[in-house]
């Protein structure tokens, strides 16, 4: 199994366990990175791209590496007949929650935690169908 795909699964499992232990900010973090790692797996394994290409795209963009990868995966989904609108909406929501959980003076509660798990599972379902 690809290491990134495996890490994605581990992070989703960690998010579920952290939620059970009421460690809500870490749930959001793990939920987001589960999706990010699966997107990177698609970039490398399904799209046939490499790290250098992603680095170059990021250098030539005003966006960060996460946003560049998200946009590239959205284009890939759309070009393969998948609904990129749902993907873009959900990853945007999850990324916003992750920023709040990791960087802002914002209390992450059970509802935020559950929402991040839901978003992550829905996104992974979309991503797995295109992989």
N, CA and C of each residue as an Amber inpcrd file, in Angstrom:
protein
   393
   0.8500000  -1.1830000   0.0000000   0.0000000   0.0000000   0.0000000
   0.8940000   1.2450000   0.0000000   0.4750000   2.2470000  -0.7120000
   1.1730000   3.5190000  -0.7520000   1.2070000   4.1290000   0.6470000
   2.3520000   4.6980000   1.0340000   2.5240000   5.2570000   2.3750000
   1.5450000   6.3960000   2.6480000   1.2970000   7.2700000   1.6650000
   0.3620000   8.3800000   1.8760000  -1.0660000   7.8870000   2.0610000
  -1.4380000   6.8870000   1.2980000  -2.7740000   6.3020000   1.4380000
  -2.9200000   5.6810000   2.8300000  -1.8830000   5.0050000   3.2830000
  -1.8880000   4.3990000   4.6100000  -1.9770000   5.4730000   5.7020000
  -1.1980000   6.5510000   5.5620000  -1.2450000   7.6520000   6.5310000
  -2.6370000   8.2770000   6.5700000  -3.2650000   8.3740000   5.4140000
  -4.6190000   8.9180000   5.3350000  -5.5740000   8.0810000   6.1820000
  -5.4890000   6.7750000   6.0400000  -6.3480000   5.8760000   6.8100000
  -6.0450000   5.9690000   8.3060000  -4.7620000   6.0650000   8.6560000
  -4.3670000   6.1800000  10.0620000  -4.9080000   7.4750000  10.6580000
  -4.8020000   8.5730000   9.9210000  -5.3020000   9.8510000  10.4290000
  -6.8120000   9.8440000  10.6170000  -7.5430000   9.1750000   9.7360000
  -8.9890000   9.0820000   9.9140000  -9.3190000   8.2660000  11.1650000
  -8.6180000   7.1620000  11.3630000  -8.8150000   6.3510000  12.5650000
  -8.4570000   7.1520000  13.8150000  -7.3660000   7.8950000  13.7480000
  -6.9530000   8.7340000  14.8810000  -8.0230000   9.7760000  15.1810000
  -8.5890000  10.3710000  14.1420000  -9.6410000  11.3820000  14.3380000
 -10.8380000  10.7760000  15.0700000 -11.2250000   9.5810000  14.6740000
 -12.3600000   8.9280000  15.3240000 -12.0560000   8.6300000  16.7910000
 -10.8490000   8.1410000  17.0740000 -10.4610000   7.8380000  18.4580000
 -10.3560000   9.1190000  19.2940000  -9.8080000  10.1690000  18.7210000
  -9.6980000  11.4440000  19.4240000 -11.0740000  12.0280000  19.7290000
 -12.0050000  11.8450000  18.8060000 -13.3700000  12.3240000  19.0330000
 -13.9910000  11.5990000  20.2320000 -13.7900000  10.2920000  20.2970000
 -14.3110000   9.5100000  21.4220000 -13.7250000   9.9810000  22.7560000
 -12.5030000  10.5050000  22.7260000 -11.8290000  10.9750000  23.9420000
 -12.0490000  12.4810000  24.1790000 -12.9260000  13.1000000  23.3640000
 -13.2520000  14.5320000  23.4850000 -12.0570000  15.4540000  23.2470000
 -11.1230000  15.0190000  22.4350000  -9.9490000  15.8260000  22.0740000
 -10.2180000  16.5080000  20.7320000 -11.1960000  17.3910000  20.7490000
 -11.8220000  17.9120000  19.5380000 -10.9160000  18.6750000  18.5680000
 -10.0280000  19.5690000  19.0250000  -9.1910000  20.2680000  18.0500000
  -8.3110000  19.3100000  17.2300000  -7.8260000  18.2660000  17.8830000
  -6.9820000  17.2980000  17.1740000  -7.7800000  16.4600000  16.1830000
  -9.0630000  16.2980000  16.4380000  -9.9430000  15.5840000  15.5000000
  -9.9740000  16.3320000  14.1700000 -10.1580000  17.6400000  14.2610000
 -10.2320000  18.4670000  13.0530000  -8.9210000  18.3800000  12.2850000
  -7.8190000  18.4890000  12.9930000  -6.4990000  18.4120000  12.3700000
  -6.3210000  17.0820000  11.6230000  -6.5940000  15.9890000  12.3140000
  -6.4240000  14.6620000  11.6990000  -7.4090000  14.4350000  10.5550000
  -8.6230000  14.9330000  10.6870000  -9.6160000  14.7960000   9.6200000
  -9.1360000  15.4790000   8.3410000  -8.6240000  16.6910000   8.5020000
  -8.1270000  17.4420000   7.3450000  -6.9320000  16.7260000   6.7030000
  -5.9660000  16.3350000   7.5250000  -4.7610000  15.7250000   6.9610000
  -5.0350000  14.3540000   6.3580000  -6.0590000  13.6740000   6.8090000
  -6.4510000  12.4300000   6.1690000  -6.8120000  12.6960000   4.7030000
  -7.5590000  13.7670000   4.4790000  -7.9430000  14.1330000   3.1060000
  -6.7520000  14.6540000   2.3170000  -5.9330000  15.4960000   2.9410000
  -4.7770000  16.0550000   2.2590000  -3.8350000  14.9420000   1.7930000
  -3.5790000  13.9730000   2.6570000  -2.6890000  12.8790000   2.2880000
  -3.2720000  12.0330000   1.1560000  -4.5880000  11.8550000   1.1490000
  -5.1900000  11.0930000   0.0560000  -5.1230000  11.8940000  -1.2510000
  -5.2780000  13.2090000  -1.1600000  -5.1320000  14.0430000  -2.3640000
  -3.7130000  13.9420000  -2.9160000  -2.7470000  13.9360000  -2.0280000
  -1.3590000  13.8160000  -2.4630000  -1.1120000  12.4480000  -3.0940000
  -1.7380000  11.4080000  -2.5490000  -1.6560000  10.0740000  -3.1510000
  -2.1880000  10.1090000  -4.5750000  -3.3280000  10.7600000  -4.7860000
  -3.9020000  10.8700000  -6.1310000  -2.9500000  11.6330000  -7.0470000
  -2.4000000  12.7340000  -6.5510000  -1.4640000  13.5470000  -7.3340000
  -0.2890000  12.6880000  -7.8340000   0.2830000  11.9240000  -6.9370000
   1.4720000  11.1460000  -7.2760000   1.1520000   9.8700000  -8.0500000
   0.1630000   9.1140000  -7.5740000  -0.0870000   7.7840000  -8.1240000
  -1.0930000   7.7490000  -9.2700000  -2.1270000   8.5370000  -9.1870000
  -3.1880000   8.4780000 -10.2080000  -2.9860000   9.5140000 -11.3010000
  -2.4470000  10.6700000 -10.9370000  -2.2120000  11.7160000 -11.9230000
  -0.8120000  11.6240000 -12.5200000   0.0440000  10.8170000 -11.9010000
   1.3990000  10.6120000 -12.4130000   2.3030000  11.8270000 -12.2740000
   2.0210000  12.6660000 -11.3120000   2.8200000  13.8720000 -11.0830000
   3.8770000  13.5770000 -10.0290000   4.7390000  14.5690000  -9.7770000
   5.7500000  14.3880000  -8.7410000   5.8280000  15.6060000  -7.8300000
   6.6330000  15.4760000  -6.7910000   6.7930000  16.5470000  -5.8000000
   7.3440000  17.8190000  -6.4380000   8.2730000  17.6700000  -7.3690000
   8.8970000  18.8300000  -8.0120000   7.8550000  19.6350000  -8.7740000
   6.9700000  18.9500000  -9.4480000   5.9180000  19.6420000 -10.2000000
   4.9970000  20.4310000  -9.2710000   4.6530000  19.8440000  -8.1340000
   3.8150000  20.5450000  -7.1640000   4.5500000  21.7510000  -6.5780000
   5.8200000  21.5780000  -6.2910000   6.6410000  22.6840000  -5.7770000
   6.7140000  23.8170000  -6.7980000   6.9150000  23.4810000  -8.0600000
   6.9910000  24.5050000  -9.1080000   5.6650000  25.2310000  -9.2900000
   4.5720000  24.4940000  -9.2550000   3.2530000  25.1270000  -9.3580000
   3.0180000  26.0910000  -8.1960000   3.4550000  25.6830000  -7.0130000
   3.2820000  26.5240000  -5.8260000   4.1480000  27.7780000  -5.9220000
   5.3780000  27.6210000  -6.3910000   6.2790000  28.7620000  -6.5600000
   5.7150000  29.7990000  -7.5170000   5.0330000  29.3240000  -8.5390000
   4.4870000  30.2060000  -9.5730000   3.0790000  30.6900000  -9.2530000
   2.6490000  30.5020000  -8.0230000   1.3030000  30.8610000  -7.6130000
   1.3630000  31.7680000  -6.3840000   0.3100000  32.5260000  -6.1920000
   0.2170000  33.3240000  -4.9710000  -0.4140000  32.4970000  -3.8460000
  -0.8620000  31.2920000  -4.1730000  -1.5000000  30.4090000  -3.2000000
  -0.4690000  29.4910000  -2.5600000  -0.8180000  28.9610000  -1.4100000
   0.0480000  28.0150000  -0.7320000  -0.0490000  26.6210000  -1.3390000
   0.8110000  25.7350000  -0.8850000   0.8810000  24.3900000  -1.4600000
  -0.4180000  23.6110000  -1.2760000  -1.0960000  23.8020000  -0.1480000
  -2.3500000  23.0730000   0.0710000  -3.4080000  23.5330000  -0.9260000
  -3.5090000  24.8400000  -1.1050000  -4.5200000  25.3770000  -2.0280000
  -4.2270000  24.9590000  -3.4720000  -2.9560000  24.9610000  -3.8390000
  -2.5730000  24.5300000  -5.1910000  -2.9730000  23.0730000  -5.4010000
  -2.6640000  22.2130000  -4.4450000  -3.0240000  20.7990000  -4.5840000
  -4.5380000  20.6290000  -4.6330000  -5.2570000  21.3280000  -3.7730000
  -6.7190000  21.2520000  -3.7680000  -7.2760000  21.6470000  -5.1320000
  -6.7710000  22.7330000  -5.6870000  -7.2380000  23.1850000  -7.0070000
  -6.9270000  22.1700000  -8.1030000  -5.7380000  21.5960000  -8.0560000
  -5.3530000  20.6010000  -9.0570000  -6.2220000  19.3420000  -8.9630000
  -6.5240000  18.9290000  -7.7500000  -7.3880000  17.7550000  -7.5650000
  -8.7980000  18.0720000  -8.0510000  -9.2800000  19.2860000  -7.7940000
 -10.5930000  19.6980000  -8.2980000 -10.6670000  19.6240000  -9.8120000
  -9.6220000  20.0780000 -10.4950000  -9.5570000  20.0120000 -11.9610000
  -9.5480000  18.5510000 -12.4180000  -8.7680000  17.7200000 -11.7230000
  -8.6970000  16.2990000 -12.0470000 -10.0690000  15.6330000 -11.9060000
 -10.7590000  15.9330000 -10.8130000 -12.0930000  15.3710000 -10.6000000
 -13.0380000  15.7700000 -11.7260000 -13.0500000  17.0500000 -12.0300000
 -13.9440000  17.5590000 -13.0730000 -13.6310000  16.9280000 -14.4300000
 -12.3480000  16.8030000 -14.7480000 -11.9630000  16.2260000 -16.0430000
 -12.2740000  14.7370000 -16.1300000 -12.5100000  14.1070000 -14.9890000
 -12.8700000  12.6870000 -14.9650000 -14.3500000  12.4650000 -14.6790000
 -15.1480000  13.5200000 -14.8550000 -16.5960000  13.3960000 -14.7630000
 -17.1780000  13.4190000 -13.3660000 -16.3870000  13.8120000 -12.3670000
 -16.8810000  13.8680000 -11.0000000 -17.3440000  15.2850000 -10.6720000
 -18.1950000  15.3890000  -9.6750000 -18.7360000  16.6800000  -9.2690000
 -17.7050000  17.4140000  -8.4210000 -16.9550000  18.3080000  -9.0410000
 -15.9180000  19.0310000  -8.3120000 -16.5100000  20.1050000  -7.4020000
 -17.7400000  20.5090000  -7.6470000 -18.3790000  21.5320000  -6.8080000
 -18.5340000  21.0360000  -5.3740000 -19.0160000  19.8050000  -5.2050000
 -19.1470000  19.2320000  -3.8600000 -17.7820000  19.1240000  -3.1830000
 -16.8030000  18.6430000  -3.9330000 -15.4510000  18.5230000  -3.4060000
 -14.9250000  19.8810000  -2.9430000 -15.0120000  20.8800000  -3.8140000
 -14.4910000  22.2100000  -3.4840000 -15.1870000  22.8100000  -2.2650000
 -16.4890000  22.6510000  -2.1950000 -17.2520000  23.1820000  -1.0740000
 -16.8360000  22.5010000   0.2390000 -16.7820000  21.1890000   0.2170000
 -16.4750000  20.4380000   1.4340000 -15.0350000  20.6170000   1.8920000
 -14.0770000  20.6130000   0.9560000 -12.6820000  20.7830000   1.3610000
 -12.4630000  22.2050000   1.8760000 -13.1810000  23.1670000   1.3230000
 -13.0990000  24.5400000   1.8130000 -13.5930000  24.6450000   3.2520000
 -14.7040000  23.9890000   3.5360000 -15.2400000  23.9860000   4.9030000
 -14.2720000  23.3150000   5.8840000 -13.7250000  22.1700000   5.4650000
 -12.8180000  21.4320000   6.3390000 -11.5210000  22.2060000   6.5570000
 -11.0150000  22.8330000   5.5130000  -9.7830000  23.6130000   5.6390000
  -9.9900000  24.8040000   6.5820000 -11.1380000  25.4440000   6.4810000
 -11.4560000  26.5770000   7.3600000 -11.5240000  26.1100000   8.8180000
 -12.1650000  24.9800000   9.0530000 -12.2290000  24.4150000  10.4120000
 -10.8370000  24.0720000  10.9310000 -10.0030000  23.5190000  10.0680000
  -8.6440000  23.1480000  10.4740000  -7.8340000  24.3860000  10.8480000
  -7.9810000  25.4640000  10.0940000  -7.2890000  26.7130000  10.4340000
  -7.7270000  27.2080000  11.8130000  -9.0400000  27.1550000  12.0640000
  -9.5580000  27.5770000  13.3720000  -9.0070000  26.6820000  14.4790000
  -9.0050000  25.3830000  14.2440000  -8.5530000  24.4260000  15.2570000
  -7.0560000  24.5700000  15.5470000  -6.2700000  24.8200000  14.5230000
  -4.8210000  24.8400000  14.6860000  -4.2610000  26.2090000  15.0650000
  -4.8760000  27.2870000  14.5840000  -4.2230000  28.5920000  14.6810000
  -5.0050000  29.6900000  15.3790000  -6.3100000  29.5420000  15.4990000
  -7.1020000  30.6500000  16.0210000  -7.5180000  30.4360000  17.4740000
  -7.8300000  31.5400000  18.1210000  -8.3340000  31.5140000  19.4900000
  -9.8360000  31.2180000  19.4130000 -10.1400000  29.9810000  19.0730000
 -11.5110000  29.5290000  18.8160000 -11.6890000  28.1740000  19.4790000
 -12.7520000  28.0300000  20.2370000 -13.0260000  26.7700000  20.9300000
 -13.6570000  25.7660000  19.9650000 -12.9920000  24.6550000  19.7550000
 -13.5340000  23.5770000  18.9300000 -14.3280000  22.6580000  19.8570000
 -15.6080000  22.4870000  19.5300000 -16.4760000  21.6680000  20.3800000
 -16.8530000  20.3650000  19.6710000 -17.6870000  19.6050000  20.3160000
 -18.1220000  18.3110000  19.7850000 -18.7810000  18.4490000  18.4160000
 -19.5540000  19.4960000  18.2460000 -20.2350000  19.7230000  16.9670000
 -19.2340000  19.9840000  15.8400000 -18.2340000  20.8230000  16.1120000
 -17.1870000  21.0780000  15.1130000 -16.4220000  19.7990000  14.7900000
 -16.1430000  19.0380000  15.8230000 -15.4150000  17.7900000  15.6710000
 -16.2040000  16.8030000  14.8030000 -17.4780000  16.6360000  15.1300000
 -18.3460000  15.7370000  14.3430000 -18.4450000  16.1990000  12.8950000
 -18.5690000  17.5130000  12.7160000 -18.6600000  18.0700000  11.3720000
 -17.3840000  17.7760000  10.5800000 -16.2310000  17.9140000  11.2140000
 -14.9820000  17.6500000  10.5010000 -14.8750000  16.1760000  10.1100000
 -15.3160000  15.2880000  10.9850000 -15.3040000  13.8580000  10.6510000
 -16.2380000  13.5600000   9.4810000 -17.4040000  14.1720000   9.5100000
 -18.3840000  13.9850000   8.4280000 -17.8370000  14.4800000   7.0990000
 -17.2650000  15.6780000   7.1320000 -16.6890000  16.2480000   5.9130000
 -15.5650000  15.3700000   5.3890000 -14.7100000  14.9190000   6.2810000
 -13.5810000  14.0820000   5.8880000 -14.0510000  12.7840000   5.2350000
 -15.0220000  12.1390000   5.8410000 -15.5170000  10.8670000   5.2890000
 -16.1780000  11.0800000   3.9370000 -16.9140000  12.1620000   3.7990000
 -17.5490000  12.4610000   2.5190000 -16.4940000  12.7610000   1.4460000
 -15.4910000  13.5550000   1.8080000 -14.4180000  13.8760000   0.8660000
 -13.6310000  12.6350000   0.4690000 -13.3140000  11.8050000   1.4390000
 -12.5730000  10.5910000   1.1250000 -13.3790000   9.6680000   0.2140000
 -14.6880000   9.6520000   0.3960000 -15.5460000   8.8670000  -0.4840000
 -15.4480000   9.3890000  -1.9270000 -15.4960000  10.6930000  -2.0820000
 -15.3490000  11.3030000  -3.4160000 -13.9940000  10.9560000  -3.9950000
 -12.9520000  11.1600000  -3.2030000 -11.5770000  10.9330000  -3.6770000
 -11.3280000   9.4630000  -4.0230000 -11.8520000   8.5600000  -3.2200000
 -11.6370000   7.1380000  -3.4750000 -12.3320000   6.6890000  -4.7570000
 -13.4540000   7.3150000  -5.0960000 -14.1490000   6.9540000  -6.3210000
 -13.3600000   7.3770000  -7.5640000 -12.5700000   8.4190000  -7.4440000
 -11.7910000   8.8410000  -8.6110000 -10.4280000   8.1720000  -8.6270000
 -10.0460000   7.5630000  -7.5090000  -8.7280000   6.8920000  -7.4540000
  -8.9010000   5.4740000  -7.9080000
